Short mmCIF file of C-alpha atoms (C1' of nucleotides) in Angstrom, two decimals:
data_model
loop_
_atom_site.label_atom_id
_atom_site.label_comp_id
_atom_site.label_asym_id
_atom_site.label_seq_id
_atom_site.Cartn_x
_atom_site.Cartn_y
_atom_site.Cartn_z
CA MET A 63 23.71 82.85 52.08
CA THR A 64 23.92 82.44 48.32
CA ALA A 65 21.20 81.07 46.16
CA ILE A 66 19.29 79.33 48.87
CA HIS A 67 16.10 80.06 47.03
CA THR A 68 16.89 77.78 44.13
CA ALA A 69 16.25 74.09 44.02
CA ARG A 70 19.95 73.45 43.62
CA ASP A 71 20.94 74.25 47.16
CA PRO A 72 21.46 70.85 48.78
CA ARG A 73 19.60 71.96 51.86
CA PHE A 74 16.55 72.78 49.77
CA PRO A 75 15.95 69.89 47.42
CA ALA A 76 12.73 69.86 45.42
CA LEU A 77 10.38 68.97 48.19
CA GLY A 78 6.86 69.85 49.14
CA VAL A 79 5.19 70.11 52.50
CA ALA A 80 1.57 69.14 52.57
CA VAL A 81 -1.07 68.79 55.25
CA ASP A 82 -3.55 65.95 55.42
CA VAL A 83 -6.52 66.21 57.72
CA VAL A 84 -8.39 63.31 59.27
CA VAL A 85 -11.83 64.81 59.84
CA PHE A 86 -13.93 62.77 62.25
CA THR A 87 -17.57 63.00 63.07
CA VAL A 88 -20.05 60.73 64.81
CA ARG A 89 -23.41 60.16 63.19
CA ASP A 90 -25.99 57.61 64.32
CA GLY A 91 -23.56 56.18 66.80
CA GLN A 92 -20.93 55.54 64.14
CA LEU A 93 -17.50 57.10 63.85
CA GLU A 94 -17.07 58.56 60.38
CA VAL A 95 -14.20 60.07 58.44
CA LEU A 96 -14.28 62.50 55.53
CA LEU A 97 -12.61 61.35 52.33
CA THR A 98 -12.08 62.96 48.96
CA ARG A 99 -11.69 61.30 45.62
CA ARG A 100 -8.43 61.81 43.75
CA PRO A 101 -8.47 63.00 40.16
CA ASP A 102 -8.25 60.42 37.37
CA GLU A 103 -4.53 60.74 36.97
CA GLU A 104 -1.46 59.18 38.44
CA PRO A 105 -0.77 58.44 41.14
CA PHE A 106 -3.73 56.60 42.65
CA PRO A 107 -6.23 57.74 39.99
CA GLY A 108 -9.73 57.92 41.37
CA ALA A 109 -8.70 56.56 44.75
CA TRP A 110 -10.13 57.86 48.00
CA SER A 111 -7.79 59.93 50.11
CA LEU A 112 -7.73 62.23 53.09
CA PRO A 113 -8.44 65.86 52.31
CA GLY A 114 -5.23 67.81 52.15
CA GLY A 115 -3.02 70.07 50.14
CA PHE A 116 0.23 71.93 50.03
CA VAL A 117 1.28 74.43 52.62
CA ARG A 118 1.47 77.87 51.07
CA PRO A 119 4.55 80.06 51.41
CA ASP A 120 2.95 82.48 53.85
CA GLU A 121 1.10 80.11 56.14
CA SER A 122 2.01 77.64 58.85
CA ALA A 123 0.98 74.02 58.64
CA ASP A 124 -1.66 74.78 61.28
CA ASP A 125 -3.06 77.50 59.05
CA ALA A 126 -3.00 75.20 56.05
CA ALA A 127 -4.87 72.50 57.93
CA ALA A 128 -7.53 74.97 59.03
CA ARG A 129 -7.83 76.21 55.47
CA GLU A 130 -8.20 72.72 54.08
CA LEU A 131 -10.81 71.98 56.68
CA ALA A 132 -12.78 75.05 55.70
CA GLU A 133 -12.48 74.32 52.00
CA LYS A 134 -13.20 70.61 52.04
CA ALA A 135 -15.49 70.22 55.03
CA GLY A 136 -16.92 73.72 55.18
CA VAL A 137 -16.33 74.08 58.89
CA GLU A 138 -14.38 76.56 60.97
CA ASP A 139 -13.57 76.92 64.63
CA VAL A 140 -13.51 73.23 65.33
CA PHE A 141 -11.10 71.10 67.27
CA LEU A 142 -8.01 70.66 65.12
CA GLU A 143 -4.73 69.27 66.36
CA GLN A 144 -1.51 68.07 64.88
CA LEU A 145 -1.24 64.30 64.68
CA TYR A 146 2.11 63.24 63.25
CA THR A 147 4.44 64.01 60.39
CA PHE A 148 4.89 61.35 57.72
CA SER A 149 8.06 61.65 55.76
CA ALA A 150 9.05 58.40 54.05
CA PRO A 151 10.99 59.48 50.95
CA ASP A 152 8.77 57.46 48.64
CA ARG A 153 5.39 58.09 50.20
CA ASP A 154 4.47 60.10 47.12
CA PRO A 155 5.72 58.31 44.00
CA ARG A 156 5.94 61.51 41.98
CA SER A 157 8.32 63.51 44.12
CA ARG A 158 9.23 64.12 47.67
CA VAL A 159 6.33 65.33 49.80
CA VAL A 160 6.41 65.50 53.56
CA ALA A 161 2.94 65.34 55.08
CA VAL A 162 2.05 66.99 58.36
CA ALA A 163 -1.11 65.17 59.40
CA TYR A 164 -3.84 66.69 61.55
CA TYR A 165 -7.06 65.39 62.99
CA ALA A 166 -10.26 67.32 63.48
CA LEU A 167 -13.45 66.65 65.40
CA VAL A 168 -16.63 68.01 63.92
CA SER A 169 -20.17 67.76 65.22
CA ALA A 170 -22.55 65.90 62.94
CA ASP A 171 -24.79 68.92 62.39
CA LYS A 172 -21.94 71.09 61.13
CA ALA A 173 -20.47 68.21 59.20
CA ALA A 174 -23.65 67.71 57.20
CA LEU A 175 -23.40 71.26 55.90
CA GLY A 176 -19.78 70.83 55.01
CA ALA A 177 -20.14 67.72 52.96
CA ARG A 178 -22.20 69.40 50.30
CA ALA A 179 -20.65 72.85 50.40
CA ASP A 180 -17.95 72.11 47.86
CA GLY A 181 -18.48 73.16 44.29
CA ARG A 182 -15.22 73.04 42.42
CA THR A 183 -14.02 69.55 43.07
CA ARG A 184 -15.99 66.39 43.55
CA ALA A 185 -17.82 66.43 46.84
CA PRO A 186 -16.06 64.76 49.72
CA GLN A 187 -17.93 61.89 51.29
CA TRP A 188 -18.33 60.47 54.76
CA PHE A 189 -17.11 56.94 55.34
CA ARG A 190 -17.66 54.82 58.38
CA VAL A 191 -14.61 53.81 60.35
CA GLN A 192 -14.22 50.18 61.21
CA ALA A 193 -11.71 49.64 63.96
CA GLU A 194 -12.35 46.62 66.11
CA SER A 195 -8.75 46.04 67.02
CA GLU A 196 -6.26 48.67 68.01
CA GLU A 197 -3.99 47.88 65.11
CA HIS A 198 -6.42 48.25 62.26
CA ALA A 199 -8.72 50.98 61.07
CA GLN A 200 -10.43 51.04 57.74
CA ALA A 201 -12.93 53.26 56.01
CA PHE A 202 -15.98 51.78 54.31
CA LEU A 203 -19.42 52.61 53.04
CA PRO A 204 -22.34 50.63 54.48
CA GLY A 205 -22.75 47.38 52.62
CA GLN A 206 -19.44 47.64 50.86
CA PRO A 207 -15.95 46.34 51.51
CA PRO A 208 -13.38 48.69 53.07
CA VAL A 209 -11.59 51.01 50.69
CA THR A 210 -7.84 51.24 50.30
CA LEU A 211 -6.72 54.83 50.56
CA ALA A 212 -4.15 56.59 48.39
CA PHE A 213 -0.56 57.14 49.51
CA ASP A 214 0.02 56.22 53.15
CA HIS A 215 -3.37 57.51 54.16
CA ASP A 216 -4.49 54.20 55.61
CA GLU A 217 -1.63 54.47 58.05
CA ILE A 218 -2.51 58.07 58.85
CA LEU A 219 -6.11 57.09 59.51
CA ARG A 220 -5.00 54.29 61.78
CA THR A 221 -2.74 56.61 63.71
CA ALA A 222 -5.55 59.13 64.08
CA VAL A 223 -8.00 56.54 65.43
CA GLN A 224 -5.46 55.41 67.99
CA ARG A 225 -4.86 58.99 69.01
CA ILE A 226 -8.46 59.99 69.62
CA ARG A 227 -9.12 56.79 71.54
CA GLY A 228 -6.20 57.44 73.82
CA LYS A 229 -7.03 61.07 74.21
CA LEU A 230 -10.73 60.58 74.88
CA GLU A 231 -10.00 58.97 78.21
CA TYR A 232 -8.35 61.94 79.80
CA VAL A 233 -9.25 65.06 77.85
CA PRO A 234 -12.76 66.17 77.11
CA ILE A 235 -12.72 65.91 73.35
CA GLY A 236 -16.03 64.08 73.15
CA PHE A 237 -17.83 67.40 73.41
CA GLN A 238 -16.29 68.60 70.17
CA LEU A 239 -18.37 66.08 68.31
CA LEU A 240 -21.75 67.34 69.51
CA PRO A 241 -23.93 70.40 69.00
CA PRO A 242 -24.14 72.96 71.82
CA HIS A 243 -27.05 71.15 73.46
CA PHE A 244 -27.12 67.42 73.77
CA THR A 245 -28.45 64.62 75.91
CA LEU A 246 -26.25 62.42 78.03
CA THR A 247 -27.28 59.45 75.94
CA GLU A 248 -26.00 61.23 72.85
CA LEU A 249 -22.73 61.99 74.60
CA GLN A 250 -22.42 58.37 75.64
CA SER A 251 -23.08 57.31 72.09
CA VAL A 252 -20.17 59.47 70.93
CA TYR A 253 -17.86 57.85 73.44
CA GLU A 254 -18.95 54.40 72.37
CA ALA A 255 -18.46 55.23 68.72
CA VAL A 256 -14.95 56.54 69.28
CA LEU A 257 -13.89 53.80 71.63
CA GLY A 258 -15.49 51.09 69.56
CA HIS A 259 -17.12 49.35 72.50
CA PRO A 260 -20.13 49.95 74.76
CA VAL A 261 -19.78 51.63 78.14
CA ASP A 262 -21.93 51.33 81.24
CA LYS A 263 -24.72 53.88 81.37
CA ARG A 264 -24.76 54.58 85.09
CA ASN A 265 -21.01 54.78 85.49
CA PHE A 266 -20.75 57.02 82.46
CA ARG A 267 -23.43 59.39 83.65
CA SER A 268 -22.10 59.70 87.17
CA LYS A 269 -18.58 60.27 85.93
CA ILE A 270 -19.66 62.97 83.50
CA GLN A 271 -21.79 64.69 86.10
CA LYS A 272 -19.02 64.59 88.68
CA SER A 273 -16.52 66.02 86.20
CA GLY A 274 -18.25 69.36 86.18
CA LEU A 275 -17.75 69.66 82.44
CA VAL A 276 -21.44 69.78 81.64
CA ARG A 277 -24.31 71.83 83.00
CA GLU A 278 -27.95 70.90 82.85
CA SER A 279 -29.99 73.25 80.73
CA ASP A 280 -33.70 73.80 81.28
CA ALA A 281 -34.62 72.47 77.88
CA VAL A 282 -35.50 68.90 77.06
CA LYS A 283 -35.30 66.89 73.92
CA LYS A 284 -38.72 65.51 73.04
CA GLY A 285 -39.21 62.36 71.09
CA PRO A 286 -41.64 59.52 70.81
CA HIS A 287 -40.65 58.49 74.31
CA ARG A 288 -39.61 59.93 77.60
CA PRO A 289 -37.98 63.34 77.08
CA ALA A 290 -34.29 63.68 77.86
CA LYS A 291 -32.71 66.63 79.61
CA LEU A 292 -30.45 68.68 77.41
CA PHE A 293 -26.99 69.55 78.67
CA GLU A 294 -24.36 72.04 77.59
CA PHE A 295 -20.62 72.37 78.15
CA THR A 296 -19.47 74.55 80.99
CA GLN A 297 -16.39 75.63 79.08
CA ARG A 298 -16.17 76.58 75.46
CA THR A 299 -12.40 76.60 75.23
CA PHE A 300 -10.22 74.20 73.32
CA MET B 25 3.72 66.43 35.88
CA THR B 26 5.95 69.06 34.34
CA ALA B 27 8.81 70.72 36.05
CA ILE B 28 7.89 69.78 39.55
CA HIS B 29 11.54 69.49 40.36
CA THR B 30 12.21 73.18 39.95
CA ALA B 31 11.68 75.75 42.64
CA ARG B 32 9.17 77.53 40.43
CA ASP B 33 6.36 75.07 40.88
CA PRO B 34 3.97 76.77 43.33
CA ARG B 35 3.55 73.52 45.24
CA PHE B 36 7.29 73.36 45.82
CA PRO B 37 8.42 76.78 46.96
CA ALA B 38 11.95 77.15 48.22
CA LEU B 39 11.56 75.41 51.50
CA GLY B 40 13.64 73.19 53.68
CA VAL B 41 12.68 70.43 56.05
CA ALA B 42 14.92 70.07 59.05
CA VAL B 43 14.93 67.92 62.15
CA ASP B 44 15.76 69.19 65.61
CA VAL B 45 16.42 66.72 68.38
CA VAL B 46 15.90 67.35 72.07
CA VAL B 47 18.36 64.93 73.63
CA PHE B 48 17.69 64.33 77.30
CA THR B 49 19.76 62.62 79.89
CA VAL B 50 19.72 62.49 83.66
CA ARG B 51 22.95 62.95 85.52
CA ASP B 52 23.32 63.36 89.28
CA GLY B 53 19.59 63.57 89.65
CA GLN B 54 19.31 66.43 87.20
CA LEU B 55 17.53 66.45 83.86
CA GLU B 56 19.91 67.67 81.16
CA VAL B 57 19.60 68.58 77.51
CA LEU B 58 22.25 68.59 74.80
CA LEU B 59 22.84 71.89 73.04
CA THR B 60 25.13 72.95 70.23
CA ARG B 61 26.56 76.35 69.54
CA ARG B 62 25.63 78.06 66.32
CA PRO B 63 28.35 79.42 64.03
CA ASP B 64 29.30 83.09 64.28
CA GLU B 65 27.02 84.18 61.50
CA GLU B 66 23.44 85.26 61.10
CA PRO B 67 21.01 84.31 62.29
CA PHE B 68 21.58 83.90 66.01
CA PRO B 69 25.38 83.99 65.78
CA GLY B 70 27.00 82.01 68.55
CA ALA B 71 23.69 81.20 70.19
CA TRP B 72 22.93 77.84 71.72
CA SER B 73 20.50 75.68 69.82
CA LEU B 74 19.16 72.16 69.63
CA PRO B 75 21.19 69.80 67.49
CA GLY B 76 19.60 69.38 64.13
CA GLY B 77 19.99 69.61 60.41
CA PHE B 78 18.30 69.24 57.10
CA VAL B 79 16.59 66.09 55.98
CA ARG B 80 18.45 64.60 53.04
CA PRO B 81 16.69 63.65 49.83
CA ASP B 82 16.88 59.93 50.43
CA GLU B 83 16.02 59.70 54.09
CA SER B 84 12.92 60.08 56.19
CA ALA B 85 12.75 62.57 59.04
CA ASP B 86 13.09 59.64 61.42
CA ASP B 87 16.31 58.64 59.67
CA ALA B 88 17.59 62.19 59.76
CA ALA B 89 16.88 62.48 63.47
CA ALA B 90 18.74 59.23 64.15
CA ARG B 91 21.63 60.44 62.03
CA GLU B 92 21.82 63.77 63.84
CA LEU B 93 21.73 61.95 67.12
CA ALA B 94 24.62 59.75 66.07
CA GLU B 95 26.63 62.68 64.74
CA LYS B 96 26.07 65.16 67.53
CA ALA B 97 25.61 62.94 70.56
CA GLY B 98 27.51 59.89 69.38
CA VAL B 99 24.77 57.48 70.38
CA GLU B 100 22.75 54.93 68.47
CA ASP B 101 19.89 52.63 69.29
CA VAL B 102 18.34 54.89 71.85
CA PHE B 103 14.77 55.93 72.45
CA LEU B 104 13.89 58.46 69.77
CA GLU B 105 10.38 59.64 69.05
CA GLN B 106 8.74 62.35 67.04
CA LEU B 107 7.62 65.29 69.13
CA TYR B 108 5.89 67.91 66.99
CA THR B 109 6.35 69.79 63.76
CA PHE B 110 7.01 73.49 63.95
CA SER B 111 6.14 75.40 60.84
CA ALA B 112 5.65 79.11 61.48
CA PRO B 113 6.62 80.80 58.20
CA ASP B 114 9.13 83.09 59.89
CA ARG B 115 10.64 80.69 62.39
CA ASP B 116 13.88 80.87 60.42
CA PRO B 117 14.53 84.47 59.37
CA ARG B 118 16.61 83.46 56.34
CA SER B 119 14.11 81.34 54.49
CA ARG B 120 11.31 78.95 55.04
CA VAL B 121 12.29 75.93 57.10
CA VAL B 122 9.83 73.48 58.58
CA ALA B 123 11.23 71.67 61.59
CA VAL B 124 10.19 68.19 62.58
CA ALA B 125 11.20 67.98 66.21
CA TYR B 126 12.18 64.76 67.98
CA TYR B 127 13.12 63.90 71.51
CA ALA B 128 15.57 61.27 72.61
CA LEU B 129 16.38 59.68 75.93
CA VAL B 130 19.98 58.71 76.53
CA SER B 131 21.53 57.09 79.53
CA ALA B 132 24.15 59.17 81.26
CA ASP B 133 26.94 56.66 80.61
CA LYS B 134 26.38 56.69 76.87
CA ALA B 135 25.82 60.40 76.86
CA ALA B 136 29.19 61.11 78.37
CA LEU B 137 30.90 59.40 75.46
CA GLY B 138 28.84 61.29 72.95
CA ALA B 139 29.51 64.72 74.25
CA ARG B 140 33.18 64.57 73.38
CA ALA B 141 33.00 62.43 70.27
CA ASP B 142 32.58 65.31 67.87
CA GLY B 143 35.58 66.58 66.01
CA ARG B 144 34.46 68.77 63.15
CA THR B 145 32.18 71.25 64.85
CA ARG B 146 32.36 72.68 68.29
CA ALA B 147 31.52 70.10 70.90
CA PRO B 148 27.92 70.04 72.05
CA GLN B 149 27.41 70.64 75.73
CA TRP B 150 25.01 69.40 78.38
CA PHE B 151 22.78 71.99 80.02
CA ARG B 152 20.57 71.47 83.01
CA VAL B 153 16.87 71.86 82.50
CA GLN B 154 15.00 74.07 84.88
CA ALA B 155 11.28 73.49 84.77
CA GLU B 156 9.48 74.14 88.01
CA SER B 157 6.18 75.04 86.39
CA GLU B 158 4.54 73.20 83.56
CA GLU B 159 4.62 76.22 81.30
CA HIS B 160 8.29 77.05 81.44
CA ALA B 161 11.45 75.15 80.73
CA GLN B 162 14.86 76.67 80.36
CA ALA B 163 18.36 75.42 79.87
CA PHE B 164 21.19 76.68 82.03
CA LEU B 165 24.67 75.90 83.22
CA PRO B 166 25.21 75.62 86.98
CA GLY B 167 25.79 79.03 88.48
CA GLN B 168 24.71 80.88 85.38
CA PRO B 169 21.47 82.42 84.19
CA PRO B 170 19.31 80.45 81.74
CA VAL B 171 20.27 80.74 78.08
CA THR B 172 17.95 81.87 75.33
CA LEU B 173 18.01 79.43 72.47
CA ALA B 174 18.11 80.21 68.77
CA PHE B 175 15.01 80.13 66.57
CA ASP B 176 11.96 78.72 68.35
CA HIS B 177 14.06 76.18 70.19
CA ASP B 178 12.95 77.38 73.59
CA GLU B 179 9.42 76.49 72.63
CA ILE B 180 10.54 73.11 71.31
CA LEU B 181 12.37 72.40 74.54
CA ARG B 182 9.31 73.36 76.57
CA THR B 183 7.12 71.09 74.46
CA ALA B 184 9.56 68.22 74.89
CA VAL B 185 9.67 68.58 78.68
CA GLN B 186 5.89 68.54 78.85
CA ARG B 187 5.82 65.48 76.65
CA ILE B 188 8.23 63.34 78.64
CA ARG B 189 6.52 64.29 81.90
CA GLY B 190 3.18 63.25 80.57
CA LYS B 191 4.52 60.12 79.02
CA LEU B 192 6.54 59.01 82.01
CA GLU B 193 3.39 58.31 83.98
CA TYR B 194 2.02 55.61 81.75
CA VAL B 195 4.82 54.32 79.54
CA PRO B 196 8.10 52.95 80.82
CA ILE B 197 10.46 55.50 79.33
CA GLY B 198 12.37 56.02 82.54
CA PHE B 199 14.41 52.93 81.77
CA GLN B 200 15.79 54.51 78.64
CA LEU B 201 17.77 56.90 80.78
CA LEU B 202 19.69 54.28 82.70
CA PRO B 203 22.43 51.74 82.00
CA PRO B 204 21.44 48.07 81.73
CA HIS B 205 21.87 47.52 85.44
CA PHE B 206 20.66 50.03 87.97
CA THR B 207 19.40 50.33 91.51
CA LEU B 208 15.84 51.26 92.34
CA THR B 209 17.11 54.41 93.97
CA GLU B 210 18.74 55.41 90.71
CA LEU B 211 15.52 54.73 88.84
CA GLN B 212 13.60 56.80 91.35
CA SER B 213 16.09 59.58 90.92
CA VAL B 214 15.42 59.57 87.18
CA TYR B 215 11.71 59.86 87.76
CA GLU B 216 12.19 62.71 90.16
CA ALA B 217 14.49 64.54 87.76
CA VAL B 218 12.02 64.24 84.90
CA LEU B 219 8.96 65.08 86.93
CA GLY B 220 10.68 67.88 88.78
CA HIS B 221 9.42 66.84 92.20
CA PRO B 222 10.21 64.13 94.76
CA VAL B 223 8.21 60.90 94.93
CA ASP B 224 7.57 58.59 97.84
CA LYS B 225 10.15 55.83 98.11
CA ARG B 226 7.93 53.00 99.28
CA ASN B 227 5.10 53.72 96.88
CA PHE B 228 7.56 54.03 94.02
CA ARG B 229 9.30 50.78 94.79
CA SER B 230 6.16 48.75 95.23
CA LYS B 231 4.67 50.13 92.03
CA ILE B 232 7.77 49.36 90.03
CA GLN B 233 8.05 45.86 91.44
CA LYS B 234 4.39 45.12 90.80
CA SER B 235 4.68 46.36 87.21
CA GLY B 236 6.88 43.44 86.24
CA LEU B 237 9.07 45.70 84.14
CA VAL B 238 12.19 45.03 86.14
CA ARG B 239 13.88 41.88 87.28
CA GLU B 240 16.27 41.58 90.19
CA SER B 241 19.75 40.60 89.14
CA ASP B 242 22.13 38.80 91.45
CA ALA B 243 24.65 41.61 91.46
CA VAL B 244 24.78 44.46 93.90
CA LYS B 245 26.15 47.94 93.69
CA LYS B 246 28.69 48.52 96.42
CA GLY B 247 29.44 51.87 97.89
CA PRO B 248 30.55 53.36 101.15
CA HIS B 249 27.23 52.24 102.63
CA ARG B 250 24.75 49.44 102.46
CA PRO B 251 24.96 47.78 99.01
CA ALA B 252 21.93 48.09 96.75
CA LYS B 253 20.52 45.32 94.59
CA LEU B 254 20.97 45.86 90.88
CA PHE B 255 17.95 45.46 88.62
CA GLU B 256 17.53 45.08 84.89
CA PHE B 257 14.63 45.56 82.48
CA THR B 258 12.59 42.54 81.59
CA GLN B 259 12.02 43.83 78.07
CA ARG B 260 14.53 45.45 75.79
CA THR B 261 12.04 46.65 73.20
CA PHE B 262 11.10 50.22 72.42
"C1'" DC C 248 -55.13 52.00 79.17
"C1'" DC C 249 -51.69 49.26 77.67
"C1'" DA C 250 -47.47 48.31 75.42
"C1'" DC C 251 -43.28 50.03 73.98
"C1'" DT C 252 -39.22 52.72 74.19
"C1'" DT C 253 -35.86 55.53 76.10
"C1'" DA C 254 -34.45 58.30 80.51
"C1'" DG C 255 -32.81 58.18 84.79
"C1'" DT C 256 -31.03 56.58 89.32
"C1'" DG C 257 -27.59 53.96 93.78
"C1'" DT C 258 -24.99 50.47 96.06
"C1'" DG C 259 -21.40 47.17 97.02
"C1'" DC C 260 -16.90 45.41 95.70
"C1'" DT C 261 -12.35 45.75 94.03
"C1'" DT C 262 -8.47 48.21 92.71
"C1'" DT C 263 -5.54 51.92 92.95
"C1'" DA C 264 -3.39 56.02 94.93
"C1'" DA C 265 -1.23 58.40 98.78
"C1'" DA C 266 0.51 59.22 103.38
"C1'" DC C 267 3.57 57.67 106.64
"C1'" DA C 268 8.52 55.59 110.00
"C1'" DC C 269 11.29 52.30 111.24
"C1'" DT C 270 14.93 48.48 110.79
"C1'" DA C 271 18.97 46.50 108.07
"C1'" DT C 272 23.53 46.53 106.18
"C1'" DC C 273 27.73 48.09 105.00
"C1'" DC C 274 31.84 51.13 105.58
"C1'" DA C 275 34.88 54.21 107.91
"C1'" DT C 276 36.76 55.92 111.84
"C1'" DG C 277 38.61 56.11 116.43
"C1'" DC D 264 36.10 46.01 117.48
"C1'" DA D 265 32.56 49.35 118.73
"C1'" DT D 266 30.14 53.20 117.12
"C1'" DG D 267 28.22 56.49 113.94
"C1'" DG D 268 26.93 57.70 109.53
"C1'" DA D 269 24.75 56.93 105.32
"C1'" DT D 270 21.89 54.62 102.19
"C1'" DA D 271 18.80 50.27 101.32
"C1'" DG D 272 14.78 48.16 102.12
"C1'" DT D 273 10.13 47.04 103.85
"C1'" DG D 274 3.77 47.27 105.15
"C1'" DT D 275 -0.25 49.18 106.68
"C1'" DT D 276 -3.99 52.21 106.71
"C1'" DT D 277 -7.13 55.35 104.49
"C1'" DA D 278 -9.29 57.66 100.69
"C1'" DA D 279 -10.56 57.83 96.02
"C1'" DA D 280 -11.66 55.88 91.79
"C1'" DG D 281 -13.23 52.18 88.78
"C1'" DC D 282 -16.53 48.62 87.71
"C1'" DA D 283 -20.38 45.49 87.70
"C1'" DC D 284 -25.11 45.38 88.11
"C1'" DA D 285 -31.30 46.07 87.65
"C1'" DC D 286 -35.06 48.43 88.38
"C1'" DT D 287 -38.43 52.56 88.13
"C1'" DA D 288 -40.04 56.87 85.51
"C1'" DA D 289 -42.04 59.34 81.80
"C1'" DG D 290 -43.44 60.02 77.67
"C1'" DT D 291 -45.77 58.29 72.79
"C1'" DG D 292 -48.84 55.67 69.78
"C1'" DG D 293 -52.15 52.34 68.94
#
DNA sequence: CCACTTAGTGTGCTTTAAACACTATCCATG
DNA sequence: CATGGATAGTGTTTAAAGCACACTAAGTGG
């Protein structure tokens, strides 16, 4: 039990533990991810990267991820779940950093607030996610080529997209991406954005209704066309 | 970029990253887990715990898990996958240690070799896993009460049992727990041990055969009764 | 009032899951 | 060598779930 709090103990080499958070939202039928710009210094000067930071001595990685999410995206109490831990010795060229990656699902209305709530650092920005095949996922801004992310963040993003696609089919995470009241068409649009392909309207609606996860509210959403019934979730638990 | 290799940098507090491996096998129709005994010193002197150790400076957590598996269980080239990262600040009462947990599936024939291959430390031992409900999983030796594991290893074990049960239903991990040639009854027994409940013989056999994952070999397993055809996997990839 | 746009609804077919019981083959024993 | 004991092996029926598929309804704006 001697001197374990110095960097010389072989069990405690100089090593940091960071969290990186893949924050997803769906806006206008498109899956989007929140990215931050790195400072103009090595490594990856000015590159886009996932929001993240070091885990503090008194917090768990879960806490750190929630804190990062609040700081960078300005949202709290959203769906946040551990994704995977990335630990290649050279994933950070400066020194050893192990990254515990998380993914979060944020409704577009909350997300809009978050993206401009940051004052100290450069504002994070929403990028669209392009993921036709299962093996690739890239972030891009409309009309521009995909960006290459810093560190191994492209791999983390890819892993996160695979995860939410797989999870969407058997756990009700689609609801996390919508405001409290929503139309079934909006919910379907979220599913299509996450899955990356269209789904059948009638099958989708009957399956959702049969699941008992949503309840019809008495309000309707008016627009230039036929009004749509607004629904709400029957359970508010994660 | 100054002095990041000392323990004084706030981003690099004294902190260790360890791996813990939940090594499963199935023997005699029972799911078993490999446990090691802790040394007779604080914390948890003499308690049973999952095999594990610190990640070395030049290896990834995946590498470290494979190394631990080779050292403690004496097996290589087995199914090994990351489970979850446990990071509560006080999970190790001595100092901060973040644990990247893995789970491994080992066939009973290989596992038997491993359990006695260790010379330096006390030999690890196989414990049965009792997990009637989804929420609980405990390790015990036949005829004895369940043991309480060191640190948060009971929680890790529980998480691992949930994971393999969920995964068994849609990915072919059952094969990892058997020797190259096996009977369908043996395979069914593995499924039943992992799931914790019996399955229907005819439905199981027809589903397995239709899946195309196994191929009939020309050998049979002889016993005191009707011989059973031996099967093998059609794919040897993880 | 007409054109446009989105909301909303049901049926038939195919596939998959789940329940269920008997015959076949080998060995050991008397 | 006949019998009993133990495990291997095999199909059908029913219910539920997935999937393809096209028209009517209800608003708005010109």
